mmCIF file of C-alpha atoms in Angstrom:
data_model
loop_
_atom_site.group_PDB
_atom_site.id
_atom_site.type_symbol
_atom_site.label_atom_id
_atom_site.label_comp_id
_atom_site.label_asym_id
_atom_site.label_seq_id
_atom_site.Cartn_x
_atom_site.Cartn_y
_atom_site.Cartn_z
ATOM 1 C CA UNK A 8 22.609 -0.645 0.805
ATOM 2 C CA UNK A 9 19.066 0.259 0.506
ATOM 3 C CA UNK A 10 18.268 0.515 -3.379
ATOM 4 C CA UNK A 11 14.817 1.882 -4.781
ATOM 5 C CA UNK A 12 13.450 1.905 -8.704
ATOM 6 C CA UNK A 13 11.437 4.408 -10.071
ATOM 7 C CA UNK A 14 10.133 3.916 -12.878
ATOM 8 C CA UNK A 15 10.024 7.202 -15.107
ATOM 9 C CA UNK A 16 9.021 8.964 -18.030
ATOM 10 C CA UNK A 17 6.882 7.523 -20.917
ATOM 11 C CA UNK A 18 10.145 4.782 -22.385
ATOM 12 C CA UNK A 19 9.766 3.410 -18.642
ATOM 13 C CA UNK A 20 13.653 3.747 -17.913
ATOM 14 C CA UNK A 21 14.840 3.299 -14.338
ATOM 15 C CA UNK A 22 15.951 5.689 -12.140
ATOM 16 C CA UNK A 23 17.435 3.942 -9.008
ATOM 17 C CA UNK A 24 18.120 5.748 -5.901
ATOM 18 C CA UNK A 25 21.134 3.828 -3.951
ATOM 19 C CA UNK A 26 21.238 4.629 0.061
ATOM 20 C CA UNK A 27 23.535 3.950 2.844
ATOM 21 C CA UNK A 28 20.914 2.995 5.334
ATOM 22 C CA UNK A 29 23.104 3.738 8.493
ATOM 23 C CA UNK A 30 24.052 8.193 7.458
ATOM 24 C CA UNK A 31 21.314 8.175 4.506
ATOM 25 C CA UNK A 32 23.673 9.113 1.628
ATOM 26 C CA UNK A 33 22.735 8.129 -1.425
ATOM 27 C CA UNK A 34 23.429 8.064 -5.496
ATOM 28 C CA UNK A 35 20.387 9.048 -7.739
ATOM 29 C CA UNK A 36 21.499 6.964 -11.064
ATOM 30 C CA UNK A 37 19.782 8.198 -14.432
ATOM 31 C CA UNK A 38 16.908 10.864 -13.536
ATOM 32 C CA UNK A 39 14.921 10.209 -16.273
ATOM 33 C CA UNK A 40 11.781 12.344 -16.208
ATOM 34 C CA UNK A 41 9.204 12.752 -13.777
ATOM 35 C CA UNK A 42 11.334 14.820 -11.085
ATOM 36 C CA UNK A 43 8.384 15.461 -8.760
ATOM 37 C CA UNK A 44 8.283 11.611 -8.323
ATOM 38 C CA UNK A 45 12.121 11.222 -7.712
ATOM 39 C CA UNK A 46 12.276 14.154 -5.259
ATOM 40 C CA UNK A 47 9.171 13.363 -3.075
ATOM 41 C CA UNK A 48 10.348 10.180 -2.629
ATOM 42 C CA UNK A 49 14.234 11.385 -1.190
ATOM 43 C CA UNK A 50 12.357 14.193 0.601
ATOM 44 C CA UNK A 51 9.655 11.428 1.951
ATOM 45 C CA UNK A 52 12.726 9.012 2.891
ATOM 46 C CA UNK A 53 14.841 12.519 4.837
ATOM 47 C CA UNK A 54 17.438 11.109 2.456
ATOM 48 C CA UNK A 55 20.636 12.934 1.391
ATOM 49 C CA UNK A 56 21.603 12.567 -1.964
ATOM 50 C CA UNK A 57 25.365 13.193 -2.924
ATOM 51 C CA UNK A 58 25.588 12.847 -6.634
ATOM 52 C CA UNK A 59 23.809 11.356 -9.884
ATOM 53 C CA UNK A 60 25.915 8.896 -11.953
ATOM 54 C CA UNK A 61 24.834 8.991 -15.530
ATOM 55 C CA UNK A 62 24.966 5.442 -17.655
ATOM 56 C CA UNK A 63 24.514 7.196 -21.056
ATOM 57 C CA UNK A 64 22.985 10.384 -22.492
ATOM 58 C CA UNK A 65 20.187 9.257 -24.099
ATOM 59 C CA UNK A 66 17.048 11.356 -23.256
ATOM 60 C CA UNK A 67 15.008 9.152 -21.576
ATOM 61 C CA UNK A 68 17.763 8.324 -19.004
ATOM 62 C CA UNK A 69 18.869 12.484 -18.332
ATOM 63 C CA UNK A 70 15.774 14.286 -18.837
ATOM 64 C CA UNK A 71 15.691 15.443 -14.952
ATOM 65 C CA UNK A 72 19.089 15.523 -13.995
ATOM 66 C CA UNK A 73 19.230 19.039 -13.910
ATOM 67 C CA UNK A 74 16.419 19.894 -12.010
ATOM 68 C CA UNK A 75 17.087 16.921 -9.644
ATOM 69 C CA UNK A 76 20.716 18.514 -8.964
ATOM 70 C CA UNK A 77 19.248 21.806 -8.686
ATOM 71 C CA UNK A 78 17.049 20.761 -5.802
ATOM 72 C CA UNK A 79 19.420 18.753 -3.886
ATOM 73 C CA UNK A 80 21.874 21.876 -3.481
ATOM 74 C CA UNK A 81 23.392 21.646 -6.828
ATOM 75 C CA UNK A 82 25.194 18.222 -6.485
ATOM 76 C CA UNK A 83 27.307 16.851 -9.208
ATOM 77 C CA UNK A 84 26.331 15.088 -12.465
ATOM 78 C CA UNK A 85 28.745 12.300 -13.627
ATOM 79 C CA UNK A 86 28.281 11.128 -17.399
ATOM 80 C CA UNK A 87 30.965 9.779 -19.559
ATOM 81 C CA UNK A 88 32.474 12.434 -22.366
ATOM 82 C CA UNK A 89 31.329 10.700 -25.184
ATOM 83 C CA UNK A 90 27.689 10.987 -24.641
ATOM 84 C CA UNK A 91 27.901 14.959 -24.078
ATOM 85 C CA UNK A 92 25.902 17.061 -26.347
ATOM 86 C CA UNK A 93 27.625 18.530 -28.767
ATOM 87 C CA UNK A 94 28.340 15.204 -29.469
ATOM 88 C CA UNK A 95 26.235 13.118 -31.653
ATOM 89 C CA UNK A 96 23.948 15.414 -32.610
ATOM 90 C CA UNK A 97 20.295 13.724 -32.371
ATOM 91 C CA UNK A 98 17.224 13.888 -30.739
ATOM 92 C CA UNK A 99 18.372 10.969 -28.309
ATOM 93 C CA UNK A 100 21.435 12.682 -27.081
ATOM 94 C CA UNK A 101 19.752 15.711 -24.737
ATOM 95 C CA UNK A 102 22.285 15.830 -21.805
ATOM 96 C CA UNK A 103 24.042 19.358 -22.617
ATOM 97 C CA UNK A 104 26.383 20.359 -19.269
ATOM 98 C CA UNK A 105 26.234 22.946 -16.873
ATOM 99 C CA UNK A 106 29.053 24.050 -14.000
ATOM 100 C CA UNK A 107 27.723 21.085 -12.049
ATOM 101 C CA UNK A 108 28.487 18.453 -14.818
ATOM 102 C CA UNK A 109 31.712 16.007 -14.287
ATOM 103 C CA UNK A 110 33.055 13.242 -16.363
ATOM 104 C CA UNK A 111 34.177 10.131 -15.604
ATOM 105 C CA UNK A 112 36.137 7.209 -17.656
ATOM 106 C CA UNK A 113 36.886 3.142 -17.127
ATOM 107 C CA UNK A 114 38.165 2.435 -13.662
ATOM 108 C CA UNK A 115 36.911 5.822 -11.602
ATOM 109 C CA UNK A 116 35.925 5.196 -8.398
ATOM 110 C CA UNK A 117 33.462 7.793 -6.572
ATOM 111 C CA UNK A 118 32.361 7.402 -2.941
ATOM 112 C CA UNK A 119 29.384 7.702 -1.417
ATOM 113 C CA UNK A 120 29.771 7.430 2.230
ATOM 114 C CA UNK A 121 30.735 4.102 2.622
ATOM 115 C CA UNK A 122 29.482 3.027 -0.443
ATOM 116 C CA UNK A 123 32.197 2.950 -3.660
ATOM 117 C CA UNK A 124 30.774 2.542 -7.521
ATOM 118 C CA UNK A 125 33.126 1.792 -10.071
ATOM 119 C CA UNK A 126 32.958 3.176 -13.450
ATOM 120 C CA UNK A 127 32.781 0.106 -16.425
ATOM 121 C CA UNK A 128 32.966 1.788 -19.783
ATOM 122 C CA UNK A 129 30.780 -0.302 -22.356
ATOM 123 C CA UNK A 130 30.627 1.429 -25.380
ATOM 124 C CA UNK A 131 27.860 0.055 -28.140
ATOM 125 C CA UNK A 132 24.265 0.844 -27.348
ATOM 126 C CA UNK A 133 26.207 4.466 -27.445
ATOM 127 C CA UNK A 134 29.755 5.731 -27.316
ATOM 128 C CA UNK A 135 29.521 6.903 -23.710
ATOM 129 C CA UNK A 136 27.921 3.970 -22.414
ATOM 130 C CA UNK A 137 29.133 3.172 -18.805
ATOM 131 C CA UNK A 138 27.765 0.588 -16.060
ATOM 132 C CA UNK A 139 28.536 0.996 -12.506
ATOM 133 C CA UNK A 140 29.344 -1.967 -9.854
ATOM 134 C CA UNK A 141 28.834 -0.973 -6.117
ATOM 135 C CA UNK A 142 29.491 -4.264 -3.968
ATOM 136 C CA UNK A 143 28.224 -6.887 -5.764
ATOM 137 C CA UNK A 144 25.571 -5.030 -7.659
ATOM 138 C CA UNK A 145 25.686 -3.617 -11.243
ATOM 139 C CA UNK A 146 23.667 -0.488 -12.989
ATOM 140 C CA UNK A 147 23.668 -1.553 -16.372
ATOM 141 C CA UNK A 148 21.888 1.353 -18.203
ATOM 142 C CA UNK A 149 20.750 0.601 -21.607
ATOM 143 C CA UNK A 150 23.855 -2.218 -22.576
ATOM 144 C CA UNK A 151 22.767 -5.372 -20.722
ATOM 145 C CA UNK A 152 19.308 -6.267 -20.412
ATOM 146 C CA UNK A 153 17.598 -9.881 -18.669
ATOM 147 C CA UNK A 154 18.082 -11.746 -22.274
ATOM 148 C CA UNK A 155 18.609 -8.711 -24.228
ATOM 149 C CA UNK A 156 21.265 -6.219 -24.894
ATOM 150 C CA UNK A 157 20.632 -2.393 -25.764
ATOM 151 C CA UNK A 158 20.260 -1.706 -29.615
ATOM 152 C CA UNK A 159 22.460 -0.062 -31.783
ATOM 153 C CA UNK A 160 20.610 0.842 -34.032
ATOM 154 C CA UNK A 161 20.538 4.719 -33.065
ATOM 155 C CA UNK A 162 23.032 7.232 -33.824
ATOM 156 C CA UNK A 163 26.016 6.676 -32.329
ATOM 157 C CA UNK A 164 25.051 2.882 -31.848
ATOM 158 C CA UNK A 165 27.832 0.365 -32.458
ATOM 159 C CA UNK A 166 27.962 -3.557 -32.991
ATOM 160 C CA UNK A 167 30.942 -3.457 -33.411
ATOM 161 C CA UNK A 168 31.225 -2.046 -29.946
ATOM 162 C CA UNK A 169 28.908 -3.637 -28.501
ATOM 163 C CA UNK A 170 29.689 -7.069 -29.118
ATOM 164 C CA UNK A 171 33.368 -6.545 -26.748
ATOM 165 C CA UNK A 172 31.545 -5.121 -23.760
ATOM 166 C CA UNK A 173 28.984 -7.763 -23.804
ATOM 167 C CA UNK A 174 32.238 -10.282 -23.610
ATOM 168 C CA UNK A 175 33.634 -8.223 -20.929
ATOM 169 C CA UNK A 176 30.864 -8.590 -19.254
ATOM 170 C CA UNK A 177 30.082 -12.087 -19.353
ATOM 171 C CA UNK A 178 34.244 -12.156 -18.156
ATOM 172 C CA UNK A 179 34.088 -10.403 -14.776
ATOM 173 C CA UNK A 180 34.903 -12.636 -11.688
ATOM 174 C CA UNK A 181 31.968 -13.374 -9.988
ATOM 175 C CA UNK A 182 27.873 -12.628 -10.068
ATOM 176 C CA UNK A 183 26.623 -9.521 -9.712
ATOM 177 C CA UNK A 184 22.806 -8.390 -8.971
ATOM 178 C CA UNK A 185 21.892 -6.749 -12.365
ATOM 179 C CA UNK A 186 19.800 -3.871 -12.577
ATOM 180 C CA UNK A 187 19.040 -2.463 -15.989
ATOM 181 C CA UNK A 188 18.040 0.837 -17.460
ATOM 182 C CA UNK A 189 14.467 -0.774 -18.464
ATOM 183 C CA UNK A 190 12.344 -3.700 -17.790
ATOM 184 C CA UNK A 191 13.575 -6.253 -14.212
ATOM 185 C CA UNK A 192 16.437 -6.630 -12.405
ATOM 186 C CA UNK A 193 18.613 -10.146 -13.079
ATOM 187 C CA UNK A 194 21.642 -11.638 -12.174
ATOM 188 C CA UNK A 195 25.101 -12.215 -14.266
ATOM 189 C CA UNK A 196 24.800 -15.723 -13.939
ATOM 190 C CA UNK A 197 21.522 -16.104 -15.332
ATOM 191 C CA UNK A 198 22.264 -13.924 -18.285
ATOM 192 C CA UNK A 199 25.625 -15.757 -18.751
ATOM 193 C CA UNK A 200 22.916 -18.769 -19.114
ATOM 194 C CA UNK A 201 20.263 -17.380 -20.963
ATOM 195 C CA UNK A 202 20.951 -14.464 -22.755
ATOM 196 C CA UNK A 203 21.767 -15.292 -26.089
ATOM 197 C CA UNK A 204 23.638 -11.650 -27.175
ATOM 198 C CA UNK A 205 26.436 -12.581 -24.236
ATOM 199 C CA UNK A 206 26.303 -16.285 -25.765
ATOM 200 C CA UNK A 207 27.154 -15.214 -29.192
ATOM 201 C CA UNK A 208 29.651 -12.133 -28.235
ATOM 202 C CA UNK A 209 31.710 -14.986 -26.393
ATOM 203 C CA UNK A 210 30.920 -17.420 -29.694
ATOM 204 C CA UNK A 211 32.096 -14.577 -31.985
ATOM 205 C CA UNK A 212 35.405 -13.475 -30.003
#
């Protein structure tokens, strides 16, 4: 599993492009902006992307979904129903859906050649917050950060929330390679260490 970051758009989110290196599939997760920069780079690689997996609908992380989908023959975009415009209605929310939109919810599991991401619903940075483990690495949008945690302090933002995914989290079996909406990539283990927002979630429980 071949897995590139582009970094897009002027908030600097992370659009990752996730290949099978063997048939060339691959998963565009959150198209953020800058679609010129994340289709020359799948036309540069001959790749052949299958879908784009949505982590929440904030604008930064959905701006070019639709013209991403558009040039890759119309393939389907995956977000979680809570972070669909009409929704909360904000400047932050812009993903509004189309006849190639699909939902998905806690425990879906979509394939990509051989390559199978689970759906993780963590709600709190905003209601349709999701993360995705392929293997044993995880897209963590905008909830889990390397010693941070997404803020909740926009509309739709929840502590309340927020403060149970970051404990279910911290409780899945194993380590996973972490790789955020924003900012580096980490590991669970290290942010099971060092991050103090999983420290207190599991202090506060």
């Amino acid at each position: 599993m071949l897995i590139k970051t582009l970094t897009v758009g002027h908030l600097e989110a992370n659009c990752y492009i996730v290949t099978d290196e063997n048939s060339l599939l691959s998963a565009v997760i959150d198209p953020g902006d800058e679609s010129n920069v994340i289709l020359d780079y799948i036309e540069d690689n001959k790749l052949r992307p299958q879908v784009i997996f949505l982590t929440h609908g904030h604008h930064d992380h959905v701006r070019a979904a639709a013209a991403v989908s558009e040039s890759c023959g119309g393939i389907p975009i995956y977000i979680h129903q809570n972070d669909i415009a009409p929704g909360p209605k904000h400047e932050f929310y812009r993903y509004t859906p189309n006849e190639v939109t699909r939902t998905y919810a806690d425990g879906d599991e979509i394939s990509v050649g051989p390559m199978t991401f689970r759906v993780i619903e963590t709600p709190g940075h905003s209601p349709g917050s999701v993360c995705l483990a392929c293997g044993d690495v995880l897209f963590t949008g905008d909830t889990l950060f390397h010693t941070s945690c997404g803020r909740t302090d926009l509309p739709g933002g929840n502590m309340d929330q927020l403060l149970p995914t970051l404990r279910r989290l911290y409780s899945l079996d194993g380590d996973y390679e972490i790789y955020p909406g924003h900012m580096d990539p980490t590991t669970l283990d290290k942010e099971r260490r060092f991050n103090y927002y999983l420290r207190y979630a599991m202090e506060t429980k």
